[in-house]
Coordinates of C-alpha atoms in Angstrom, one line a residue:
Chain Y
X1 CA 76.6 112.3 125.9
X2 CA 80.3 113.1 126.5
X3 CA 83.2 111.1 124.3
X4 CA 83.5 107.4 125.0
X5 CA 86.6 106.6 125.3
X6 CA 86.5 103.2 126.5
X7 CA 84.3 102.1 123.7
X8 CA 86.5 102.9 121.7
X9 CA 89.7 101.6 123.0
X10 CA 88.1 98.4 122.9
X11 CA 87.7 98.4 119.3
X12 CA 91.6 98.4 119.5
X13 CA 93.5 94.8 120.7
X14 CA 96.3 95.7 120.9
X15 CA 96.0 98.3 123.4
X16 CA 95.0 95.3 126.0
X17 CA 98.0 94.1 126.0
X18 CA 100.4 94.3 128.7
X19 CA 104.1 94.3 128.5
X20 CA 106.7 93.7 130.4
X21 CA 104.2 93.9 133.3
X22 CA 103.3 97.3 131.9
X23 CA 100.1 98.9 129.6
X24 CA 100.8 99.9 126.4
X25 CA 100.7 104.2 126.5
X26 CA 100.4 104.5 122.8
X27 CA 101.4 108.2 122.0
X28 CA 103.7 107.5 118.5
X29 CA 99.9 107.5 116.5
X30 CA 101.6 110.2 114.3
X31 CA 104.3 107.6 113.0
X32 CA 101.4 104.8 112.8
X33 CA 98.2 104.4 114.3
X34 CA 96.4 101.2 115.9
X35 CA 93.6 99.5 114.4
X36 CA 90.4 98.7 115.1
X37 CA 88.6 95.6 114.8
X38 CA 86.6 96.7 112.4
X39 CA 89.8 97.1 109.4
X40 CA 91.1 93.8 111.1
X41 CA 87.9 92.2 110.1
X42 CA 87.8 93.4 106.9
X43 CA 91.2 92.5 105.6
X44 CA 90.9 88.9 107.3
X45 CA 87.0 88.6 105.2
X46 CA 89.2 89.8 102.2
X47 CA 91.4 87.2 102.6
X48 CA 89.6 84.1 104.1
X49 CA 86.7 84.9 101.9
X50 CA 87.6 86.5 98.5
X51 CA 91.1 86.9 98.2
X52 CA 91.5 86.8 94.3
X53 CA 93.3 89.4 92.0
X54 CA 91.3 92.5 90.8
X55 CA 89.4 93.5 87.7
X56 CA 90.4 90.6 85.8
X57 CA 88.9 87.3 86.5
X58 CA 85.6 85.9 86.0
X59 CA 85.5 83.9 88.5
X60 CA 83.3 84.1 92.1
X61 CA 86.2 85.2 94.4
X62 CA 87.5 87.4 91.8
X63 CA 84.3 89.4 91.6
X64 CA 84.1 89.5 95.2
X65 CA 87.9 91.1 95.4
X66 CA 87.0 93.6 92.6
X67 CA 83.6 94.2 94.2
X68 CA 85.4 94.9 97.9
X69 CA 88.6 96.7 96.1
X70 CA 85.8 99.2 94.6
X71 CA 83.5 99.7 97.2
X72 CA 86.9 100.4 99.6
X73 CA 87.7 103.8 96.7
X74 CA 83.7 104.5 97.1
X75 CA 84.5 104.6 100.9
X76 CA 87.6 106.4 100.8
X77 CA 85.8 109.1 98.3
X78 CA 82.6 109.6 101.0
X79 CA 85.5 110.4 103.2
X80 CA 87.2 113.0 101.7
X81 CA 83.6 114.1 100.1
X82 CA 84.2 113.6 96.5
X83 CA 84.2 110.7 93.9
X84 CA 85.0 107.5 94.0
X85 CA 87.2 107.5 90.1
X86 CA 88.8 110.6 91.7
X87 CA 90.6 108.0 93.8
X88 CA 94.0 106.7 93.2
X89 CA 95.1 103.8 95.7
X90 CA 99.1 104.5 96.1
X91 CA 101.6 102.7 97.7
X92 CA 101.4 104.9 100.6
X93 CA 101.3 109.0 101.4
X94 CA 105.1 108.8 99.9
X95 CA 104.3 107.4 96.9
X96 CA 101.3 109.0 96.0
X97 CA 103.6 112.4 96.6
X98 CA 106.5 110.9 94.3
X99 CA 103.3 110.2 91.6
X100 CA 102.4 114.0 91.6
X101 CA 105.9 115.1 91.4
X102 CA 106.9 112.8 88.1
X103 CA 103.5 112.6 86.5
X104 CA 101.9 116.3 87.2
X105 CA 105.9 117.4 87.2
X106 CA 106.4 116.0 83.9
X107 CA 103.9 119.1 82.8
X108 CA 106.0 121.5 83.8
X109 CA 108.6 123.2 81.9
X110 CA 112.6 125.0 83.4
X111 CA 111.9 127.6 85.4
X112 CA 108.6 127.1 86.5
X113 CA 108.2 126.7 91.1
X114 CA 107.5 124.8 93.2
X115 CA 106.4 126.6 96.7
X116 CA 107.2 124.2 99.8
X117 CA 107.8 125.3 103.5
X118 CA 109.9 124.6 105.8
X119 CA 108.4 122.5 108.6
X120 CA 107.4 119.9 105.5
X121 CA 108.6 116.4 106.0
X122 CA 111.4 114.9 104.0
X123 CA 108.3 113.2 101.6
X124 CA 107.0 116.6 99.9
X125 CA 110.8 117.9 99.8
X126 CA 113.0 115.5 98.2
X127 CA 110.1 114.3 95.4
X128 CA 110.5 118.0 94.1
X129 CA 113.9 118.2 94.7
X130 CA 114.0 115.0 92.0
X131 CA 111.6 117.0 89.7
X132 CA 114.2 119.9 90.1
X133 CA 117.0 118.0 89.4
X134 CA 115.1 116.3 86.5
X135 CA 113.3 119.0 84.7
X136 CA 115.0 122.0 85.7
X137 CA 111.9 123.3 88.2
X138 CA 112.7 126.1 91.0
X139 CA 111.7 125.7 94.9
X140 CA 110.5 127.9 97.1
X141 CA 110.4 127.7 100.6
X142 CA 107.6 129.2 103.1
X143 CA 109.6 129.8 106.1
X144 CA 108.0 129.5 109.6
X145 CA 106.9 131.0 112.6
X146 CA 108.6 130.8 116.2
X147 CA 105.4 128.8 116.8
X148 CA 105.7 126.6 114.5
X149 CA 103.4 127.4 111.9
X150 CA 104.0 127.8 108.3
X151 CA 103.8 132.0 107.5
X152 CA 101.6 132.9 105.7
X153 CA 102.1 136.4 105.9
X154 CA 105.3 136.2 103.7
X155 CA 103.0 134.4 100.9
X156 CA 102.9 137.7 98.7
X157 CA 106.3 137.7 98.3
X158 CA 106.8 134.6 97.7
X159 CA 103.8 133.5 95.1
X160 CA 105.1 134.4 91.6
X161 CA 103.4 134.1 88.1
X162 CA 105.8 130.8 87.4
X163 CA 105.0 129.6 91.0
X164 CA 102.4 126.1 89.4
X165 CA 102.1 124.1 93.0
X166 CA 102.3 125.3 96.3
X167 CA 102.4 121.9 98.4
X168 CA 102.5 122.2 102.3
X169 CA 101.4 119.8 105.2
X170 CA 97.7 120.3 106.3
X171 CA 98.7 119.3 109.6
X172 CA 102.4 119.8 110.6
X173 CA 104.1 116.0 111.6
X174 CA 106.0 117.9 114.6
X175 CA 104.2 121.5 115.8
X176 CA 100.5 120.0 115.0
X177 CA 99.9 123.2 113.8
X178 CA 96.9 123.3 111.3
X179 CA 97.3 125.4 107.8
X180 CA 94.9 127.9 107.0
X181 CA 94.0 126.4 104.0
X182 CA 91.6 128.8 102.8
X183 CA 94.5 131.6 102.7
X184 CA 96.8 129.5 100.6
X185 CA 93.8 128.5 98.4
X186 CA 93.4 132.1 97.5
X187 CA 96.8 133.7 97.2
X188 CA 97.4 130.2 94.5
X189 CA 94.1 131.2 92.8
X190 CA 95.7 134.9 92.0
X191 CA 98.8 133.0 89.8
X192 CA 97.0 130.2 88.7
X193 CA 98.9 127.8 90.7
X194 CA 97.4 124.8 91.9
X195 CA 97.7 123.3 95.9
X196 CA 98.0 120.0 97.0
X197 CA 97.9 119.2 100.7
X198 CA 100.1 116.3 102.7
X199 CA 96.8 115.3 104.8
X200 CA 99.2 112.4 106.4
X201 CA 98.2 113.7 109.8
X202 CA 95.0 115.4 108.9
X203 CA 93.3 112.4 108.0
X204 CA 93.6 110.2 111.4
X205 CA 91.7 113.1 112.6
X206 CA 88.0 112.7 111.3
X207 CA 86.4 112.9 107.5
X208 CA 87.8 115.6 105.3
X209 CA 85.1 117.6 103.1
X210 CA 87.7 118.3 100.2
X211 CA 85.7 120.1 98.0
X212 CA 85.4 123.4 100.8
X213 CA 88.9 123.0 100.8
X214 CA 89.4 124.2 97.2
X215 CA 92.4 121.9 96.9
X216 CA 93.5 120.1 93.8
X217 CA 95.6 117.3 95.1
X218 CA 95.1 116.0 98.4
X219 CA 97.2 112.7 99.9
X220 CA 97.2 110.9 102.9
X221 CA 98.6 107.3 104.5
X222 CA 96.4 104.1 105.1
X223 CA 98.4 103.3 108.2
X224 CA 98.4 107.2 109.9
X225 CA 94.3 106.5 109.6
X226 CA 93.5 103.4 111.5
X227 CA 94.5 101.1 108.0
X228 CA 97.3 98.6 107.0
X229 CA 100.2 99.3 106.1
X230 CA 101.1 99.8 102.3
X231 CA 98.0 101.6 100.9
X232 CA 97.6 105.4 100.3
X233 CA 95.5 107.8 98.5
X234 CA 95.8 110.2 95.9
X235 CA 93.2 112.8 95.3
X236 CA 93.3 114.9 92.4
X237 CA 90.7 117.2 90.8
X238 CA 89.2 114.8 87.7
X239 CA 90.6 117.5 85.0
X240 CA 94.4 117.1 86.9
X241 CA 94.4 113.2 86.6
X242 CA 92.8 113.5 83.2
X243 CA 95.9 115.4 81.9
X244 CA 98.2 113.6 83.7
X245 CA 100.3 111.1 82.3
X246 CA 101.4 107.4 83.9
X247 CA 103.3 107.2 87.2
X248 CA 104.6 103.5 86.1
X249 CA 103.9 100.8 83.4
X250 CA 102.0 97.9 83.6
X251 CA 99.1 95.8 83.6
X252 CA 95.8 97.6 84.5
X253 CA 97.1 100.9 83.6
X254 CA 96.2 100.5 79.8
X255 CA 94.0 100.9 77.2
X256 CA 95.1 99.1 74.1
X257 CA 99.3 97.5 74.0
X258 CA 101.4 97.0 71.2
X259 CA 105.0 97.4 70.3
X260 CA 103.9 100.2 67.9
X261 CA 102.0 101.9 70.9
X262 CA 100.7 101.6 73.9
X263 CA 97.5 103.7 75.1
X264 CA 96.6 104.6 78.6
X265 CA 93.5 103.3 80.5
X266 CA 91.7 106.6 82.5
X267 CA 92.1 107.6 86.1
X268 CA 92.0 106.0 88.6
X269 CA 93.5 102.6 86.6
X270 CA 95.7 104.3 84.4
X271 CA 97.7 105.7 88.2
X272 CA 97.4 102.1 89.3
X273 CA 99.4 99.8 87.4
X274 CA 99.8 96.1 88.4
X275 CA 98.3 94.3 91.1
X276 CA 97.3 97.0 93.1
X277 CA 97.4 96.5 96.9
X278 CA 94.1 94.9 97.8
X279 CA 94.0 93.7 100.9
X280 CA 95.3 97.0 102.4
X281 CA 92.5 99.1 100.3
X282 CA 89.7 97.1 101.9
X283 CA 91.4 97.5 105.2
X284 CA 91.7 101.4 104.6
X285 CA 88.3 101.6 103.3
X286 CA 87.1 99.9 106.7
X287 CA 88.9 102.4 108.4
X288 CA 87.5 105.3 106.6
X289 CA 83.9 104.2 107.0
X290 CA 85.0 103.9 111.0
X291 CA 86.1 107.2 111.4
X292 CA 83.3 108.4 109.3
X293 CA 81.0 106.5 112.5
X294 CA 83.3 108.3 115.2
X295 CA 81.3 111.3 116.7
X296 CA 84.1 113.2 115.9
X297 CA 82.8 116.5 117.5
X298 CA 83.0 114.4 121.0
X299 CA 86.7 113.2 120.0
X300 CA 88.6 116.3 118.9
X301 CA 87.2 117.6 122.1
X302 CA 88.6 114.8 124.2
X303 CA 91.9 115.1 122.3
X304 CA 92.1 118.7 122.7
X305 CA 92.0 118.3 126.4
X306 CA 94.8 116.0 126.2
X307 CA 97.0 118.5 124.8
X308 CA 95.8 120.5 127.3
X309 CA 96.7 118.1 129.9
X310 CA 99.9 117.8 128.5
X311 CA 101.5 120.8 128.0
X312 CA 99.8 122.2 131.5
X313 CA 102.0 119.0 133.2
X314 CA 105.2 119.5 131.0
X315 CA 105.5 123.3 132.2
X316 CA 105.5 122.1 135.3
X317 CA 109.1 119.7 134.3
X318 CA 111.8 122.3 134.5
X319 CA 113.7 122.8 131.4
X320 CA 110.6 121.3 129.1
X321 CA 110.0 123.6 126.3
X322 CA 107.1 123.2 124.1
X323 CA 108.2 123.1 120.2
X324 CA 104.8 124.1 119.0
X325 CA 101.4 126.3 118.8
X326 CA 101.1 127.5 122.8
X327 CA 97.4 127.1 122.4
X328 CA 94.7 125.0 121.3
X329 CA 93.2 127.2 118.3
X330 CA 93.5 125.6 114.8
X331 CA 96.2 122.2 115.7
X332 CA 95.5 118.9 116.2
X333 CA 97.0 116.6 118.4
X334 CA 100.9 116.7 117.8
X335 CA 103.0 117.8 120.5
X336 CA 106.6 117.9 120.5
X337 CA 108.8 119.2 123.1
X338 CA 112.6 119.1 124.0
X339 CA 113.8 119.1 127.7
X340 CA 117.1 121.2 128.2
X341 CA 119.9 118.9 128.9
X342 CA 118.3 115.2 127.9
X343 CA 118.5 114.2 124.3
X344 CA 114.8 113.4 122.6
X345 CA 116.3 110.0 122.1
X346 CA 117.0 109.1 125.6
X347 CA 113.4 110.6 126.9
X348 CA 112.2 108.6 124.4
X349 CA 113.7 105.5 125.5
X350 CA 113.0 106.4 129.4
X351 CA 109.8 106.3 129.0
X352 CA 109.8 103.0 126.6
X353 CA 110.6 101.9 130.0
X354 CA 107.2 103.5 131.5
X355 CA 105.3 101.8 128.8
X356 CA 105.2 105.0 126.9
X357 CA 105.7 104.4 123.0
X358 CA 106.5 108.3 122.0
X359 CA 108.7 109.0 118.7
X360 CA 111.8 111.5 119.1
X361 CA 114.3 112.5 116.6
X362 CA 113.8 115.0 113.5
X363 CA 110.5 113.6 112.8
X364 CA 112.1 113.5 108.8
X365 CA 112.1 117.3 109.1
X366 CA 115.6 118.1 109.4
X367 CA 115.1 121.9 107.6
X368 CA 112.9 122.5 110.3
X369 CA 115.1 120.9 112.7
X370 CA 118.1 123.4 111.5
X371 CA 116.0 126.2 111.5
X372 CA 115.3 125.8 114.8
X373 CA 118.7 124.6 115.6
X374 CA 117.4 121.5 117.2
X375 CA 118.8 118.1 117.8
X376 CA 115.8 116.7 117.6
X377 CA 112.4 116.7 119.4
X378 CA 110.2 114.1 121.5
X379 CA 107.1 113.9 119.9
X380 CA 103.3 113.1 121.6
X381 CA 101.0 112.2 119.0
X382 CA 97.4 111.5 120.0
X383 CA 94.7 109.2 118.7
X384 CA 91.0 109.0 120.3
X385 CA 91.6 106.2 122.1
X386 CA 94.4 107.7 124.3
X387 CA 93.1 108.6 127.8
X388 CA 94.5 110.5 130.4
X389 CA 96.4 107.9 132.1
X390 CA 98.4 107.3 128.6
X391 CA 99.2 111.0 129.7
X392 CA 100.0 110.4 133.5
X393 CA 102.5 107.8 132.5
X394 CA 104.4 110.3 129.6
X395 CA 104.9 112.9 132.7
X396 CA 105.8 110.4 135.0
X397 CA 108.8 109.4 132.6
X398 CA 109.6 112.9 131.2
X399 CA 110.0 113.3 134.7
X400 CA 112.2 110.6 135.9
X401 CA 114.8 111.4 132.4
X402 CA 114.9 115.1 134.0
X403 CA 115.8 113.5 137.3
X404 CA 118.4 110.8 136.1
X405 CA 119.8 111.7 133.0
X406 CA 121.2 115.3 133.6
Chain A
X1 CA 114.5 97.7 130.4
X2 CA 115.5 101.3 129.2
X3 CA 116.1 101.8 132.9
X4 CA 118.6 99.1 132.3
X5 CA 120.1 100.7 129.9
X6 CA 121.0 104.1 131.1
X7 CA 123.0 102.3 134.2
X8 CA 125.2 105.2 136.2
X9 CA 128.6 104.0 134.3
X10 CA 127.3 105.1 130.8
X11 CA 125.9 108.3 132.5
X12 CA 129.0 109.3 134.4
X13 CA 131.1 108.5 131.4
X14 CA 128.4 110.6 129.0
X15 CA 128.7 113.2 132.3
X16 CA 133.1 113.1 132.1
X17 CA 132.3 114.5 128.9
X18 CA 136.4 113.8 128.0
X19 CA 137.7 115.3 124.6
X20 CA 134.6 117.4 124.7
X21 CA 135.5 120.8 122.6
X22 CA 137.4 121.4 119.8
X23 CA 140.9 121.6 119.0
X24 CA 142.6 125.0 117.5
X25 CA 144.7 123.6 115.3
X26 CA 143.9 119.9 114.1
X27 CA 145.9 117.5 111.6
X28 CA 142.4 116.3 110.4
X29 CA 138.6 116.7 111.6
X30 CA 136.0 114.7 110.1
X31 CA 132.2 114.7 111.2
X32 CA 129.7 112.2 110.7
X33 CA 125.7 111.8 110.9
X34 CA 123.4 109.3 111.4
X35 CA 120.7 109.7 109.0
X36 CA 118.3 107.8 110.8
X37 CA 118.2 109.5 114.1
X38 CA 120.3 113.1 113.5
X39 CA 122.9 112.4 115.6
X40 CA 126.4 114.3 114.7
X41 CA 129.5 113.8 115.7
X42 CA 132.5 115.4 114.9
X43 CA 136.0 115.0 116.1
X44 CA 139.4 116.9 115.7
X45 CA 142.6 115.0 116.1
X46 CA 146.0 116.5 116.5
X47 CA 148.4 113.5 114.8
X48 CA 152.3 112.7 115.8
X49 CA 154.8 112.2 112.9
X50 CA 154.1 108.7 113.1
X51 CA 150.1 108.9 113.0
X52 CA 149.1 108.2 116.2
X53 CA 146.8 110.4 117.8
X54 CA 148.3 113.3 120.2
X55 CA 145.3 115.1 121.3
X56 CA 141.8 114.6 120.3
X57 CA 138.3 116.3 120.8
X58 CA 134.9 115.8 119.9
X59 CA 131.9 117.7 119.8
X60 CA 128.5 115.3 119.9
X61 CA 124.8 116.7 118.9
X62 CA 123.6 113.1 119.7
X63 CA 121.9 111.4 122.7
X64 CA 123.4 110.1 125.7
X65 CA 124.8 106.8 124.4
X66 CA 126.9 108.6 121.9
X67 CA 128.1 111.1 124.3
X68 CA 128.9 108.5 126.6
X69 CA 131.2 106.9 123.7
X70 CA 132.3 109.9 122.6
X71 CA 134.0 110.5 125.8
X72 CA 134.7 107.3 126.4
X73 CA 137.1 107.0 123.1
X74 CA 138.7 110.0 123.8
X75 CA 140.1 108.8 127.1
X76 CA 142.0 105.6 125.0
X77 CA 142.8 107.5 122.0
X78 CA 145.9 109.2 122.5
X79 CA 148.5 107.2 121.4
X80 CA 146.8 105.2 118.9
X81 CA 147.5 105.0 115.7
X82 CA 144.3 103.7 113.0
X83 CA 144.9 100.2 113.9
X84 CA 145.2 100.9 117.2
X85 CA 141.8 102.9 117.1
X86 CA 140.0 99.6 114.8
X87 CA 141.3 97.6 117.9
X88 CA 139.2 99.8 120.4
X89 CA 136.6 99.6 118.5
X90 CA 136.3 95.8 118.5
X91 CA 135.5 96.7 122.8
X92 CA 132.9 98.5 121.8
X93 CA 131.3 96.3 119.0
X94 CA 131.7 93.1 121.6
X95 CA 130.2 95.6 124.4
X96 CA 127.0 95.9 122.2
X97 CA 126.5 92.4 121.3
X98 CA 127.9 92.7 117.5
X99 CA 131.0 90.6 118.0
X100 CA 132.1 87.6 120.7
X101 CA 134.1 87.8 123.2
X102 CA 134.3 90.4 126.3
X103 CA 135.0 94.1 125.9
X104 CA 137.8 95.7 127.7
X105 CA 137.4 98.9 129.9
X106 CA 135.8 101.6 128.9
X107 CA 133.8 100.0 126.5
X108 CA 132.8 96.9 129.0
X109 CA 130.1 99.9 130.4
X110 CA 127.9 99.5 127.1
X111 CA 126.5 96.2 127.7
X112 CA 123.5 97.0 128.5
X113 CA 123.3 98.2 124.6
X114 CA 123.5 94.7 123.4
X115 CA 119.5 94.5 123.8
X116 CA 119.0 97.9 122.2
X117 CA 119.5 97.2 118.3
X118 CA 118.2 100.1 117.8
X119 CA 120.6 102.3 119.8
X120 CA 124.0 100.4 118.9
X121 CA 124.7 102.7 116.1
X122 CA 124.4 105.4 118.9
X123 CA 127.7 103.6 120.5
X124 CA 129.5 103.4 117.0
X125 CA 129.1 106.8 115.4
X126 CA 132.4 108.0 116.8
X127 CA 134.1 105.3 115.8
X128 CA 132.5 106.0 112.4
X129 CA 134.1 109.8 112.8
X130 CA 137.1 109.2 114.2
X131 CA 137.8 106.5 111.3
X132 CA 137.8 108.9 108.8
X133 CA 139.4 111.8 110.4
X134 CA 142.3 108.8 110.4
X135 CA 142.0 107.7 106.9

C-alpha cells in the first residue's frame, strides 16, 4: 500500500487551517515541526490528569507524573535503540550540546581537539569555542564539498592523536546532506577519539538504531521531531555519562548534600538537575512512539519524491541554483536554494504571501555561508505530511519573486 | 500581505540603487550586521570641514528592504551633518510604525513595513551604519 499522506496530515490541526483565505504550505519543518494529535494528547493527559512534580512526592498524581516522565525516556531509548538510563532529557538539542562541551570538556586537558566542520550550525560551534576559550582545547574544522557535504576525504589529515571528539551534524540543517557515519566512526576509532552526532534533523526523519551507528553521544530536539518545545535528548554511551561530571547544581542531581560535600546522583538524574521539563518529555516521548508507528519505508519515499519534485520545478526558474546534494542518494529532505538577483529574505516573504512558510537566511551557519560566499539561502524543509501541492504553491511563489522583485 | 509589502516604490527605490559602490577615499566607513538575519551594510562617507556629509556610498549584502533604504538615505544625505542624519531617520522609524506621526519623502514609501515587525530592522540597518561612520 503506497504512503498515506492524508492520514497522516490529519493527525496534524494545524495544517487545517486556512489563513488569510490561504492553506498553510508548511515547508520551515527544519526550524520546527507540527504536531500530531497524538503528543497533543499526551501533554494535555499530563496536565489535566497528573500534572505533579517528579520523583519526589508520594502522592497519586505525583506517581502518575514520575510514572509518564519515565516511561517518556523508555520511549525515547526504543527510539534511538538503546536504554532508557542512557537518556538525559535537556533543555533542548542546544543545551544538551552545551552539556557535552562543559561536562565531557571539563575531561579534557590544553591542547587536546576538537574536530568540527564547516557546514555545522552555530550550536556545535560556539559550545566548543567556550570550551576553547575555557580550557585551552584546539578546533578543527572539516571543510566541505561544492555539494555541500562534509569531506571526508581530508579526514586523514585532519584526525590527530590529541583529536578526543569529532562532532558533526548527522543531517546538514541547509544542504540535507547525510554524513557517512560509518567512515567517521572508523577514522575516530584509529586515535581513540570519541564522535557525537547533532541528530537535530536526523531525528524528524524515522527511529534511529544508535548502537549500528557506533556513536558515543548522540543529541537531538523535541520540537524538530513532532514534540513541544523545550525538551531534548542527550545520548551518551553509559561508561561516558558515568565519568562525566554535573552540567548544573541542584535538586535531583544528588546523592548525599552537605556544606562539607556534596555527592552526585548517577546518570540520567545526576544531568538533570531541578524540575526537569515534564510536560514536554511526555509530549516528546508521544512523539517518538508516533514516528516509531510511521511506515517509514513508505515516507522517506514520499519525501524523496518531493525533493524530486522540487528541484526538477526550480531548474526550470531561471537564475535558481540549488545549494545542495544534486541527487537523491544519502540526504534527507532539506533543500536550499538561492535565486540570482532576489535576496532569500524577500523569496521568503513572497511566498509568506502564497501561504508558503519556508525559512531563509544563514540557517545559524554563517562559516558555511562565508565559505560559500552567500548571503543567505531559502530553505525547503520537508516533513511527511507535506504533499505535492505544499510544493506547487513554493514554485508558484519562487516564481512570482523572479518575476517582481528583479 | 507580503505582496503588500514589496509595493513598486520600495522596489524602484531598492532598483535606483543610489550611493551604491564605494568611495576611494572616505573620511570614515563603518559596516554593520544584523545578527539575526546576515544582512551587512556598509557605508563610506566623504565629510566637509564642518561634518556634514559630502559624498556617501554604501554597499548592502541584505534583502530588498534594506537596499531600498540604503538607497533611499543616500539620496538625503549629502548635506547633513549627524543630527541632521538622526532627523531622517525619525522618517523612517515613523514610516515603519515605531514612532507617530507621518514620514516625509523618501521614507513615506516604507509603510507597508509597519505590519512587518520582523522586517523593520531591515529598514534601520543603514541608519545603524551610517551612525557610526558619523560618530
Amino acid at each position: 500500500m503506497s504512503f498515506d499522506v492524508t492520514a497522516v496530515r490529519r493527525q496534524f490541526p494545524i495544517l487545517s487551517q486556512i489563513i488569510d483565505g490561504r492553506p498553510v504550505h508548511y515547508l520551515d519543518n527544519g526550524a520546527s515541526a507540527q504536531t500530531p494529535d497524538a503528543v497533543l494528547d499526551a501533554v494535555r493527559t499530563y496536565e489535566t490528569t497528573g500534572r505533579a512534580n517528579v520523583l519526589r512526592g508520594v502522592h497519586r498524581l505525583a506517581e502518575r507524573a514520575t510514572d509518564a516522565y519515565e516511561n517518556a525516556r523508555t520511549d525515547v531509548a526504543q527510539f534511538l535503540g538503546v536504554q532508557p538510563m542512557e537518556i538525559v532529557f535537556t533543555g533542548g538539542c542546544t543545551a544538551a550540546i552545551n552539556l557535552v562541551a562543559y561536562s565531557y570538556g571539563s575531561l579534557l586537558k590544553p591542547g587536546d581537539r576538537i574536530l568540527l566542520s564547516e557546514l555545522e550550525h552555530h550550536s556545535n560551534i560556539v559550545p566548543w569555542q567556550l570550551l576553547r576559550a575555557r580550557a585551552g582545547v584546539e578546533i578543527d574544522m572539516i571543510p566541505v564539498t561544492t555539494d555541500g557535504r562534509i569531506d571526508l576525504e581530508t579526514l586523514p589529515g585532519l584526525i590527530t592523536p590529541r583529536t578526543k571528539l569529532i562532532s558533526l551534524a548527522h543531517v546538514s540543517n541547509v544542504t540535507g546532506a547525510m554524513l557517512d557515519v560509518g567512515a567517521v566512526v572508523t577514522a575516530a576509532k584509529s586515535v581513540g577519539a570519541k564522535v557525537m552526532l547533532d541528530g537535530a534533523q536526523k531525528a524528524p526523519h524515522g527511529p534511529i538504531d544508535l548502537p549500528s551507528l557506533g556513536v558515543d553521544f548522540y543529541v537531538f530536539a523535541g520540537h524538530k521531531a513532532y514534540g513541544p518545545n523545550g525538551i531534548g535528548v542527550l545520548w551518551a554511551k553509559p561508561e561516558l555519562l558515568d565519568a562525566m561530571p554535573p552540567f548544573m547544581g541542584g535538586g535531583s542531581m544528588i546523592g548525599r548534600v552537605t556544606f562539607a560535600e556534596t555527592t552526585w546522583a548517577p546518570a540520567p538524574r545526576r544531568f538533570e538537575a531541578g524540575t526537569p521539563p515534564i510536560g514536554p518529555a511526555i509530549g516528546l516521548g508521544a512523539a517518538c512512539k508516533w514516528m516509531q508507528a510511521l511506515d517509514w519505508t513508505g515516507a522517506h519515499a514520499h519525501e524523496m519524491t518531493m525533493v524530486q519534485h522540487l528541484m526538477d520545478g526550480l531548474q526550470k526558474i531561471d537564475g535558481a541554483r540549488i545549494f545542495g546534494p544534486a541527487g537523491l542518494q544519502n540526504r534527507y529532505p532539506v533543500v536550499s536554494f538561492t535565486l540570482d538577483g532576489v535576496h532569500p529574505h524577500d523569496v521568503a516573504q513572497t511566498l509568506d504571501s502564497f501561504g508558503v512558510a519556508v525559512r531563509a537566511g544563514h540557517h545559524c551557519a554563517q562559516p558555511l555561508m562565508d565559505r560559500f560566499d552567500l548571503d543567505g539561502t531559502t530553505r525547503v524543509s520537508m516533513a511527511p505530511y507535506n504533499d505535492g501541492s505544499d510544493i506547487d504553491a513554493l514554485l508558484t511563489g519562487v516564481r512570482h519573486a523572479a518575476k517582481t522583485l528583479r | 500581505m507580503s505582496d503588500q509589502l514589496y509595493q513598486d516604490r520600495i522596489v524602484a527605490l531598492a532598483k535606483a540603487k543610489t550611493g551604491a559602490g564605494k568611495l576611494e577615499n572616505p573620511t570614515k566607513s563603518a559596516r554593520r550586521d544584523n545578527p539575526l538575519c546576515g544582512d551587512r551594510v556598509t557605508i563610506d562617507v566623504r565629510l566637509d570641514g564642518q561634518g556634514r556629509i559630502a559624498e556617501i556610498a554604501h554597499q548592502v549584502r541584505g534583502c530588498l528592504l534594506c537596499q531600498a533604504s540604503a538607497s533611499a538615505l543616500s539620496s538625503v544625505a549629502v548635506g547633513r551633518d549627524a543630527a541632521g542624519i538622526a532627523a531622517v531617520r525619525h522618517d523612517a522609524e515613523r514610516a515603519v510604525g515605531r514612532e507617530e506621526g507621518e514620514a516625509a519623502e523618501p521614507f513615506a514609501a516604507f509603510a507597508p513595513v509597519a505590519a512587518h515587525k520582523s522586517r523593520q530592522e531591515c529598514v534601520l540597518l543603514p541608519f545603524e551604519a551610517l551612525k557610526d561612520a558619523l560618530s
